[in-house]
Every structure is written in C-alpha cells, then in structure tokens.
PDB file of C-alpha atoms in Angstrom:
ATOM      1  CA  UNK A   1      18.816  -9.259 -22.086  1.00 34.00           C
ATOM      2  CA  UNK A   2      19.378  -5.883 -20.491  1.00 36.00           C
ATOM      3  CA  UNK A   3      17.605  -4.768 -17.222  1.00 41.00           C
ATOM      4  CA  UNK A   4      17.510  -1.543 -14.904  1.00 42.00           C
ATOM      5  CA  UNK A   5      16.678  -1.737 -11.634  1.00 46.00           C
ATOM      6  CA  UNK A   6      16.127   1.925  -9.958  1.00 45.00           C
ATOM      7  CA  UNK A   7      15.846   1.212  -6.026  1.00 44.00           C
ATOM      8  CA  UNK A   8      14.911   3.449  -3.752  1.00 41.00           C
ATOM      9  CA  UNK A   9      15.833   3.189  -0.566  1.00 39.00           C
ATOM     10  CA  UNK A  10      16.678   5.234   3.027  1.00 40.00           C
ATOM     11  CA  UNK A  11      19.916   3.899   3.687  1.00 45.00           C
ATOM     12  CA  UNK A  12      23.539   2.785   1.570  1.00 48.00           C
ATOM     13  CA  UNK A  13      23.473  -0.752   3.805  1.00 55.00           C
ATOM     14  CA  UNK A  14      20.195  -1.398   2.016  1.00 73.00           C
ATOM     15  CA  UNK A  15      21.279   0.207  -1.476  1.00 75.00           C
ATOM     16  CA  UNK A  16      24.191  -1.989  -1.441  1.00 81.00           C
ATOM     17  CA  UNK A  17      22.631  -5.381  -0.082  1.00 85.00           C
ATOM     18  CA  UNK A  18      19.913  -5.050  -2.803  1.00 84.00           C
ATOM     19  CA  UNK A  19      22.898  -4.471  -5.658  1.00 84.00           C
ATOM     20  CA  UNK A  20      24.050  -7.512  -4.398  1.00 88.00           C
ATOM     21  CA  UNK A  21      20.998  -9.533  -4.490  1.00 89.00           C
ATOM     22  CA  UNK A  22      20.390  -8.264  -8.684  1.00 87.00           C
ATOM     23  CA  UNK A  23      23.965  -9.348  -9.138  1.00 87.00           C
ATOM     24  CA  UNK A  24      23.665 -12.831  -7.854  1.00 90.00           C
ATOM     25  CA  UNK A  25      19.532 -13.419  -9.105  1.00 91.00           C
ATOM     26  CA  UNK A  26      20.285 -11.714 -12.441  1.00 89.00           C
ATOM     27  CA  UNK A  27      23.421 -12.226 -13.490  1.00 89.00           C
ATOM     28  CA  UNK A  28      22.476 -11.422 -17.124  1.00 88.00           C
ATOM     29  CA  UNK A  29      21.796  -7.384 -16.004  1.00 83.00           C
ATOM     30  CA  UNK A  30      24.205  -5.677 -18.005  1.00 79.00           C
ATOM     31  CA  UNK A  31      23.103  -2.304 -16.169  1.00 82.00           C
ATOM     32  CA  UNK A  32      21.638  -0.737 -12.916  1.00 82.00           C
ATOM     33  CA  UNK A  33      20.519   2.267 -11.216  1.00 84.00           C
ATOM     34  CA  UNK A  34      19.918   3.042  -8.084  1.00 84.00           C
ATOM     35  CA  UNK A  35      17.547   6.469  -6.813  1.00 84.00           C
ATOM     36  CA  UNK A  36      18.471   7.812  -3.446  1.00 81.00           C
ATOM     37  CA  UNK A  37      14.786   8.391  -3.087  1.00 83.00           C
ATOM     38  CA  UNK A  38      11.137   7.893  -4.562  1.00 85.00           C
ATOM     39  CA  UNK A  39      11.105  10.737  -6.715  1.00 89.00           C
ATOM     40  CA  UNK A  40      14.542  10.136  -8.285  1.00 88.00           C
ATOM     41  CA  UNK A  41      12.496   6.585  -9.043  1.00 86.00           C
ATOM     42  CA  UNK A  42      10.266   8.434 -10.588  1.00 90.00           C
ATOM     43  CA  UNK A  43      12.564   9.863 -13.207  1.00 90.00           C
ATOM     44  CA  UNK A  44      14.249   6.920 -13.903  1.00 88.00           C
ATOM     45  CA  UNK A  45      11.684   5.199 -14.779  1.00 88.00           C
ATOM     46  CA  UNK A  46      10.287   8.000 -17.283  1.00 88.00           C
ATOM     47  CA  UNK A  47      14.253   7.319 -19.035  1.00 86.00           C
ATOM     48  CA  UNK A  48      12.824   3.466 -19.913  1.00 83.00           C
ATOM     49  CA  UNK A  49      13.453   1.678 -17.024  1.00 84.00           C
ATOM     50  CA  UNK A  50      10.984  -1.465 -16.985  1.00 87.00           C
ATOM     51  CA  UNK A  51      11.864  -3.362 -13.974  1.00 91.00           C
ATOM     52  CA  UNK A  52      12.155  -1.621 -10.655  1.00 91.00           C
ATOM     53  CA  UNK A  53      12.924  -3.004  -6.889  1.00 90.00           C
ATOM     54  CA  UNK A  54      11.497  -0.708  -4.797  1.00 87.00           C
ATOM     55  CA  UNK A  55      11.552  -0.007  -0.943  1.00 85.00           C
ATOM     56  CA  UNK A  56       7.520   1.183   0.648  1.00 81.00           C
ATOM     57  CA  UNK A  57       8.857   4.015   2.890  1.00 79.00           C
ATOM     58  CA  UNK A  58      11.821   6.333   1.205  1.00 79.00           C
ATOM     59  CA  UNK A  59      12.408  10.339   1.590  1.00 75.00           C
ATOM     60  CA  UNK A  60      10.464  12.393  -0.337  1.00 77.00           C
ATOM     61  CA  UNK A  61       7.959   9.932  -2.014  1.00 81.00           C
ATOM     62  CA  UNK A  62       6.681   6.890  -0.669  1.00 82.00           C
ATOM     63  CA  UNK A  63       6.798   3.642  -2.815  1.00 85.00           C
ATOM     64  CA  UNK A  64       2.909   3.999  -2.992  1.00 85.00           C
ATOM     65  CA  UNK A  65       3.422   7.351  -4.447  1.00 87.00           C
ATOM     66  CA  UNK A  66       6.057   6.672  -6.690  1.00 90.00           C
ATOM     67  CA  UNK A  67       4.929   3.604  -7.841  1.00 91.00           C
ATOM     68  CA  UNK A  68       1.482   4.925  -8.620  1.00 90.00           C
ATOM     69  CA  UNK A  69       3.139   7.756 -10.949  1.00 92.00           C
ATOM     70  CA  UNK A  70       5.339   5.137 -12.531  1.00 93.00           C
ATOM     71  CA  UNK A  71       2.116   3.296 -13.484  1.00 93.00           C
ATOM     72  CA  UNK A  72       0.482   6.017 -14.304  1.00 92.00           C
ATOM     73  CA  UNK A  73       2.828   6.810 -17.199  1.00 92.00           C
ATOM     74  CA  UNK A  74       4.200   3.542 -17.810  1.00 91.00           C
ATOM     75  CA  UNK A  75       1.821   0.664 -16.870  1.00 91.00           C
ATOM     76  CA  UNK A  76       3.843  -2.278 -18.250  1.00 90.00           C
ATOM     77  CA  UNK A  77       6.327  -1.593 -15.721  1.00 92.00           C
ATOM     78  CA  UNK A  78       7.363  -4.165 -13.422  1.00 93.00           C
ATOM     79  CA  UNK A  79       7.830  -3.766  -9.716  1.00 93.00           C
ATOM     80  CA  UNK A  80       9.167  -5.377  -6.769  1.00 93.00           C
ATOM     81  CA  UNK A  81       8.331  -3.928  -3.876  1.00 91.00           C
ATOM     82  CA  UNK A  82      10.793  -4.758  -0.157  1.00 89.00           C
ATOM     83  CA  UNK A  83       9.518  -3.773   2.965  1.00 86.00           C
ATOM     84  CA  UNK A  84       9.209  -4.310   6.538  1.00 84.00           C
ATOM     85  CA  UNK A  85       5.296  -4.175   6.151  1.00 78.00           C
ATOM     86  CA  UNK A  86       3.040  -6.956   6.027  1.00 75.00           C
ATOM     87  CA  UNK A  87       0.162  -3.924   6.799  1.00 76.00           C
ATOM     88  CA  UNK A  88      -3.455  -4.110   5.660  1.00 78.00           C
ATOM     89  CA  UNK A  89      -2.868  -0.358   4.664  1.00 82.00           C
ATOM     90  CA  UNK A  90      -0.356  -1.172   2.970  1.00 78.00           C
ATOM     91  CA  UNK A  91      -1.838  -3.800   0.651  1.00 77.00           C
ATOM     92  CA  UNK A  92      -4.955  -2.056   0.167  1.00 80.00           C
ATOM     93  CA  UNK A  93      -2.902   0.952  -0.513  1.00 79.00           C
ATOM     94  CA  UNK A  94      -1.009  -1.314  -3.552  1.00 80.00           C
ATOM     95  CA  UNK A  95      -4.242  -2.851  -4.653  1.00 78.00           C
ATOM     96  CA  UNK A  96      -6.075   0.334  -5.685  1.00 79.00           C
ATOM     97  CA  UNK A  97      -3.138   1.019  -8.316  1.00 85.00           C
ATOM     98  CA  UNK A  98      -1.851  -1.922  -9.853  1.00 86.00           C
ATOM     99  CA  UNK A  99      -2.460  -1.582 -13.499  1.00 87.00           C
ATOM    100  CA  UNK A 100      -4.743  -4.653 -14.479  1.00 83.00           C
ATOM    101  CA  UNK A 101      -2.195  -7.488 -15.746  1.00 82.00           C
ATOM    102  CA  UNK A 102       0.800  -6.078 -14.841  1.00 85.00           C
ATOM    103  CA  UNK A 103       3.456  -8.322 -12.861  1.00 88.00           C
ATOM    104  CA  UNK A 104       4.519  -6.981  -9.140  1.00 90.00           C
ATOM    105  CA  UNK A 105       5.869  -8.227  -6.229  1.00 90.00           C
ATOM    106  CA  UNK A 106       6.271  -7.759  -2.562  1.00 90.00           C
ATOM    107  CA  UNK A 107       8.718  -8.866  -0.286  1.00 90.00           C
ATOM    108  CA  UNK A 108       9.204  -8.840   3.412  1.00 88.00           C
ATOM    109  CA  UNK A 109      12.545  -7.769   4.474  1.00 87.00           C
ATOM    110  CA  UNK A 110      12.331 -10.708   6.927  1.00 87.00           C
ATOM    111  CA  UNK A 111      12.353 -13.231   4.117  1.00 87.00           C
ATOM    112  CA  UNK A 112      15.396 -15.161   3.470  1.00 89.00           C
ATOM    113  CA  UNK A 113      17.672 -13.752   0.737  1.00 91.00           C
ATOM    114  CA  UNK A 114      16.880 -16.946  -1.413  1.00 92.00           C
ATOM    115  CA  UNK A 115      13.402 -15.492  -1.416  1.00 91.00           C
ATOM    116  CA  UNK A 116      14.446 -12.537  -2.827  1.00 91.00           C
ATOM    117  CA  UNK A 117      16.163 -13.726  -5.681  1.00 93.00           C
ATOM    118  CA  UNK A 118      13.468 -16.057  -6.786  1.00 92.00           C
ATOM    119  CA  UNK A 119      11.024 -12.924  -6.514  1.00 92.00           C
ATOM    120  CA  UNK A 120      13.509 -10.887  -8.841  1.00 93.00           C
ATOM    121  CA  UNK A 121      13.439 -13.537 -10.976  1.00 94.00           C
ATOM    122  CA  UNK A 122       9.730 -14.160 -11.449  1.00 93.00           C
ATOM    123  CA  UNK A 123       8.693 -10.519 -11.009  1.00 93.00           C
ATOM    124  CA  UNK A 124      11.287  -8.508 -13.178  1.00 92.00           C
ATOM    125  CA  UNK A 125      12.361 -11.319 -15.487  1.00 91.00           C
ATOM    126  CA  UNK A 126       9.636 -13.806 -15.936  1.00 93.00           C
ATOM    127  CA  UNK A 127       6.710 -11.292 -15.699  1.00 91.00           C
ATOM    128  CA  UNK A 128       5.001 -12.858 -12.583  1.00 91.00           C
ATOM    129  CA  UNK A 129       2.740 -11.419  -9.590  1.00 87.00           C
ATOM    130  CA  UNK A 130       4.538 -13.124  -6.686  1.00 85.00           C
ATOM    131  CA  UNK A 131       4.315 -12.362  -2.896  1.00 80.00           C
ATOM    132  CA  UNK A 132       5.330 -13.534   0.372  1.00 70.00           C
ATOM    133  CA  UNK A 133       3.442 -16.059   2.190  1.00 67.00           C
ATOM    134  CA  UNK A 134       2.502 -14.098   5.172  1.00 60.00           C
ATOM    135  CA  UNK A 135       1.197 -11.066   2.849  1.00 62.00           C
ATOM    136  CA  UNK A 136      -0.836 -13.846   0.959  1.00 57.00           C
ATOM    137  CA  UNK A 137      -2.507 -14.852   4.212  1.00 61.00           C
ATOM    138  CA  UNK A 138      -3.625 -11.381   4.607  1.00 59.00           C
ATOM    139  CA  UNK A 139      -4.716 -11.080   1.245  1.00 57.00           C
ATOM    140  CA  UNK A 140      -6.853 -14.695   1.846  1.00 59.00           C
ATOM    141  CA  UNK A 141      -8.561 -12.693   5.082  1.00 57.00           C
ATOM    142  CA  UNK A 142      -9.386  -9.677   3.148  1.00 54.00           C
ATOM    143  CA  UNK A 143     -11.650 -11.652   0.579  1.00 54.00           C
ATOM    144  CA  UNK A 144     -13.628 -12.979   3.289  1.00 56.00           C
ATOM    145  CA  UNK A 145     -16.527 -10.825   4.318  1.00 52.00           C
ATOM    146  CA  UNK A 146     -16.708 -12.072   7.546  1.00 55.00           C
ATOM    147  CA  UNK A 147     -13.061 -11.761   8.448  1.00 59.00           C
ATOM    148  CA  UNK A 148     -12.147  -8.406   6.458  1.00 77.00           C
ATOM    149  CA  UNK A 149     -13.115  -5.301   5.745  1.00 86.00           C
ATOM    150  CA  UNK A 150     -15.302  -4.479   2.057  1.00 86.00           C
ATOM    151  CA  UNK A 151     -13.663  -1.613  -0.079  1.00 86.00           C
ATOM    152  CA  UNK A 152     -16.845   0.267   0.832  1.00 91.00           C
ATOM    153  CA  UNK A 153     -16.450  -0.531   4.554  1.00 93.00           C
ATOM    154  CA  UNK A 154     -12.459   0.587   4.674  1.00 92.00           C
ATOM    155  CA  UNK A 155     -13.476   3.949   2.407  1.00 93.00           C
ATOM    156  CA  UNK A 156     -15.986   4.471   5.489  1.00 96.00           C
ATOM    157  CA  UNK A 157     -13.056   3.821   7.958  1.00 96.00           C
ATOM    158  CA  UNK A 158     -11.317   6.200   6.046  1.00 95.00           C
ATOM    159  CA  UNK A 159     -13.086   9.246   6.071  1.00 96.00           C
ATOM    160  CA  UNK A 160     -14.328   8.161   9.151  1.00 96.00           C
ATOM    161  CA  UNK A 161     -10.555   8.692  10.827  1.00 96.00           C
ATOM    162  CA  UNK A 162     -10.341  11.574   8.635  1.00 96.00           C
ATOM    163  CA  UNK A 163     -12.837  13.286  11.002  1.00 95.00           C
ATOM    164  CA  UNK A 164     -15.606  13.779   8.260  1.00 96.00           C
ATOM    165  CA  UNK A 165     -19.247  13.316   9.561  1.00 96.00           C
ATOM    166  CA  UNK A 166     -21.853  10.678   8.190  1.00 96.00           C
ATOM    167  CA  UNK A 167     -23.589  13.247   5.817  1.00 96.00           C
ATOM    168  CA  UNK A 168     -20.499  14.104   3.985  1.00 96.00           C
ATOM    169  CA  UNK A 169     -18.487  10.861   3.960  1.00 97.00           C
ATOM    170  CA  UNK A 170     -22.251   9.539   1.998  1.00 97.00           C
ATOM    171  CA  UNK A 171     -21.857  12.769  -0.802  1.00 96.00           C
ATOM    172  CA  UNK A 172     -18.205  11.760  -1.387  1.00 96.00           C
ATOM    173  CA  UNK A 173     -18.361   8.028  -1.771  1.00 95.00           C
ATOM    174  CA  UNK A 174     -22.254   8.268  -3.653  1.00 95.00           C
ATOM    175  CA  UNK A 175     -24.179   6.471  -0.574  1.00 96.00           C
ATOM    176  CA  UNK A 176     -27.304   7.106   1.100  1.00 96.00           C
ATOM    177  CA  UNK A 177     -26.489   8.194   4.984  1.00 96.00           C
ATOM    178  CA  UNK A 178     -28.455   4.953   5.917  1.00 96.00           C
ATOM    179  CA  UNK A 179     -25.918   2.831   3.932  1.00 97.00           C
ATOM    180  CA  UNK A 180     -22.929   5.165   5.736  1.00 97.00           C
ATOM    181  CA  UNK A 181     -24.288   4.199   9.418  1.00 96.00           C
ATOM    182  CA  UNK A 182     -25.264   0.198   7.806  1.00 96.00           C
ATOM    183  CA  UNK A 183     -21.316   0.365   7.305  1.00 96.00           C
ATOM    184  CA  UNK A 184     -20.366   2.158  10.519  1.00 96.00           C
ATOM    185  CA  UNK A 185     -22.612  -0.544  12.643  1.00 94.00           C
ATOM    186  CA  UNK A 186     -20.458  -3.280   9.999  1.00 94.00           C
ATOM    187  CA  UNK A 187     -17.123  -1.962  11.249  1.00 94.00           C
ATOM    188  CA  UNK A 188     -17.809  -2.092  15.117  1.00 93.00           C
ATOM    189  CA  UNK A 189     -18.795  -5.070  14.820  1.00 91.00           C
ATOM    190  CA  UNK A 190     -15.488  -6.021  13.019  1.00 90.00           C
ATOM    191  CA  UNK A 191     -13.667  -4.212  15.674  1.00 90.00           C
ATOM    192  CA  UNK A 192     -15.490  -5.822  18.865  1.00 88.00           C
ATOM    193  CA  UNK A 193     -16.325  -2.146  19.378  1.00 87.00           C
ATOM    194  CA  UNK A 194     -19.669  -2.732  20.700  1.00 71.00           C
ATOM    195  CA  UNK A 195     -18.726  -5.265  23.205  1.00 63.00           C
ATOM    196  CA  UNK A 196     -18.667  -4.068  26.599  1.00 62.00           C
ATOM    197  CA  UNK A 197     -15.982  -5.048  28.994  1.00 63.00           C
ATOM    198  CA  UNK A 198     -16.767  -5.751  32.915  1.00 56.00           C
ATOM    199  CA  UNK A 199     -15.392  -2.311  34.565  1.00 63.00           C
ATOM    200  CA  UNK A 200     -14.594  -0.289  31.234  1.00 66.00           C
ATOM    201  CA  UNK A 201     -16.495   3.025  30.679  1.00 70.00           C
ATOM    202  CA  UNK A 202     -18.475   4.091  27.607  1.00 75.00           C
ATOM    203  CA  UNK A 203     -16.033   4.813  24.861  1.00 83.00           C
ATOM    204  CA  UNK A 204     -16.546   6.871  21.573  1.00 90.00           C
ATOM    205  CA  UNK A 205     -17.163   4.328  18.867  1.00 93.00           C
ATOM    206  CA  UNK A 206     -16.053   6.206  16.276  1.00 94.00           C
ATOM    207  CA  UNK A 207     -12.326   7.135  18.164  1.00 94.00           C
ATOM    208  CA  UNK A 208     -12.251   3.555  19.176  1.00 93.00           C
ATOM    209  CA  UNK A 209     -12.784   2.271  15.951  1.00 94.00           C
ATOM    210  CA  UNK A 210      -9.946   3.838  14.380  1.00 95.00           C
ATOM    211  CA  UNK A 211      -7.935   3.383  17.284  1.00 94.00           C
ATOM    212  CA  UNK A 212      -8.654  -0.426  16.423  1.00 92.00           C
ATOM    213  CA  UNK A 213      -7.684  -0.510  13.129  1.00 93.00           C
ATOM    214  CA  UNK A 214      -4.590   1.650  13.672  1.00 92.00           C
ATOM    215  CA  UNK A 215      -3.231  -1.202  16.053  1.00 90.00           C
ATOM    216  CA  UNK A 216      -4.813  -3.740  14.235  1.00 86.00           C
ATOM    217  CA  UNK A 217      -2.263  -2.460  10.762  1.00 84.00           C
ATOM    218  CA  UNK A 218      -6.001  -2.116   8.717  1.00 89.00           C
ATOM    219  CA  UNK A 219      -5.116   1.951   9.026  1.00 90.00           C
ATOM    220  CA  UNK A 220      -1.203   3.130   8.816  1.00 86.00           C
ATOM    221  CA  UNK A 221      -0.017   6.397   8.370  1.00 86.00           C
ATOM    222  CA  UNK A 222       0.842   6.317   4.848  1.00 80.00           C
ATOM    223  CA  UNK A 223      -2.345   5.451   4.427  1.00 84.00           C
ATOM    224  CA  UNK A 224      -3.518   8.608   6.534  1.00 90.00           C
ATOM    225  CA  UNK A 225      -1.267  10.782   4.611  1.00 86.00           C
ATOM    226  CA  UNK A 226      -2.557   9.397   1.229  1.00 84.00           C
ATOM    227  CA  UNK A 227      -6.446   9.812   1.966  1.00 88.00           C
ATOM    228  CA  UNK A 228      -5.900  13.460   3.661  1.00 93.00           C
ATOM    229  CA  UNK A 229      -4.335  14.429   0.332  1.00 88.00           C
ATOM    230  CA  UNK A 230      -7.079  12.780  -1.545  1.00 89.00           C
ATOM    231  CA  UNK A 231      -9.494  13.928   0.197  1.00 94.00           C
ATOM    232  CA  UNK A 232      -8.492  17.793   0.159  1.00 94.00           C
ATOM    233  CA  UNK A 233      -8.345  17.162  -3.966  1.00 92.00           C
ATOM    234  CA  UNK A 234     -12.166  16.035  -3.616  1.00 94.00           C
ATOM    235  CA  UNK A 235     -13.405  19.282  -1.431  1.00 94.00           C
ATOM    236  CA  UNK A 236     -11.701  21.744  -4.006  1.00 94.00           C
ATOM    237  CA  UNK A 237     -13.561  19.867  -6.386  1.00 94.00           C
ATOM    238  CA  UNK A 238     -16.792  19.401  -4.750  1.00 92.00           C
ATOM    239  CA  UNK A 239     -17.035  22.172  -2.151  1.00 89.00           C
ATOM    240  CA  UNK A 240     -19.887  21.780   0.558  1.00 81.00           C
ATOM    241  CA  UNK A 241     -23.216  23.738  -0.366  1.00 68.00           C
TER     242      UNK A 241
END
C-alpha cells in the first residue's frame, strides 16, 4: 500500500512534527510529500496524490481554498485537515465543499498526538469522516434551530457584514425582502441583539450583529475573505439594474 501525503503548512517545526506523526500512524507509506504552501497542495494533488494532511491557514491559499480545488478536480480525495480552529466559519466554510461521500477529517492542534494518528488512520487509510470531539459539539449546535444559525440565516449574516442592503442581499440569495428582514429579526434574536442593557445606548443592529458573530467564531476572516470574493464573482455576473 503506497500513500502521499502533501501537507501544507506555515512553518518547518510543523512540517517536520506532521512527517513524524505519518511515519509512526502509517508505517506502511512508502512515500511523502510535503507543499510549502496551499497552492503547491494544489499541484500535488493534480500528480495523483489521494490522501492529503492539510493545515486551514497556509501562505498563498488557505486549506478552504485549496481543498475546494482539490475536490473540485479530484473528489475521491481524502483529507485531513489540522488546525488551531474549532470556528463556526470554519466548519461551515468545510461543509459547503465536501464532495458527498467522501472521507475527511479535522483535527485540533490541541489534541493529543495519539489522536492524530488514529485520525490518519481512519481518514487516509480506512476511508472514514472522523473529527474531534469539541468540533462535533459544534456541529451538534448547528443542527439545532434554536441554538444555531440556518444556511439561509448565516448567507444573510453574510452579505449582511459584507455591507450589502436588504434589497440586494434578497436578488442574490432568490428571497423576497420580507423573508431577508424575517431572517435579520431571526439573527438578533440569536445574538441577544435586541436586548437592552440598563445604561447602554442604542446600538446599530446590523454592526452589532456582526460584531457578535465575529467574537462569537460564527464569522472569521477567512470566511470574510471567501464571501467578498464570491460575492464580487456574483455582481460581474448579475450587475444591479
């Protein structure tokens, strides 16, 4: 059995801690690469790599990025993603571009290294989804309605903190401008936006609601970056009448 392991990753401490790790958890990998960034990834993985450990934030391209063009050309890949992030963003961010079926992972940094080998193991080898406890947690929250936030309520947040206005944030996601402020009142609600503290002045509830989900980890930067770049796409396609 021969696998290659492309890993991106920002620094040689981590480069050479993760060789490790696929040493010890796969002792049967006859082979292994390593990208100094996402986009080197990228390349490898167009050679015929099919199992891939791969960092969230690296130079260049994101994991997000990079994993969704691996995907994109090569769905059966499997990945394991290692990160510091147990982020909302950062889930919903994954979520929206795992291929149906295909086996990932995700790993907190903060994990024990045991974890880590078991989740090379099940992810690249066995062909398993596996992730951390905490991240499953969050996952749990998210398919409540009353804890987290719908996929049409976060693409509201979204444009929302993009700065687009009620009118257009309905023509780009196909609602009617009642349904847009139905979600708005939703989210401030979520956010304890509309409850007033003793001595605190009248806020914007818009600014307040992002500011909310930014410290709350539902909105991250990545995530920022990734809608203004989608969202750009969509206005050259659909410019305003």
């Amino acid at each position: 059995m021969r696998h290659e392991n492309p890993s991106g990753r920002r620094r040689p401490l981590h480069a050479a801690f993760l060789r490790d790790a696929v040493d010890q958890a796969l002792p049967e990998v006859s082979h292994v690469l390593t990208a100094e960034n996402g986009r080197e990834g990228e390349a490898m993985a167009r050679k015929g790599v099919g199992a891939v450990v791969m960092d969230l934030q690296m130079k260049e391209r994101n994991g997000i990025d990079a994993a969704r063009t691996i995907w994109s050309e090569r769905p059966e890949t499997r990945i394991l993603f290692w990160s510091n992030y147990a982020d909302e963003a950062y889930l919903r961010g994954l979520s929206r571009i795992v291929p149906a079926g295909s086996p990932y992972g995700y790993v907190l940094k903060t994990a024990p290294v045991q974890r880590l080998h078991l989740a090379m193991r099940a992810v690249l080898v066995e062909g398993q989804v596996l992730v951390d406890r905490e991240i499953h947690r969050l996952q749990q929250r998210q398919s409540r309605p009353a804890q987290g936030l719908s996929e049409s309520e976060y693409s509201v947040l979204l444009d929302m903190a993009l700065g687009l206005p009620d009118r257009e944030i309905a023509r780009r996601r196909g609602m009617s401008e009642r349904t847009v402020q139905n979600r708005l009142l939703s989210l401030y609600e979520k956010f304890a936006v509309d409850l007033p503290d003793s001595g605190t002045p009248a806020m914007n509830k818009r600014v307040r609601a992002v500011a909310c989900a930014l410290t709350g980890g539902v909105l991250n930067v990545e995530a920022l970056r990734i809608a203004e770049r989608e969202m750009q796409d969509w206005l050259r396609r659909n410019p305003a009448g």
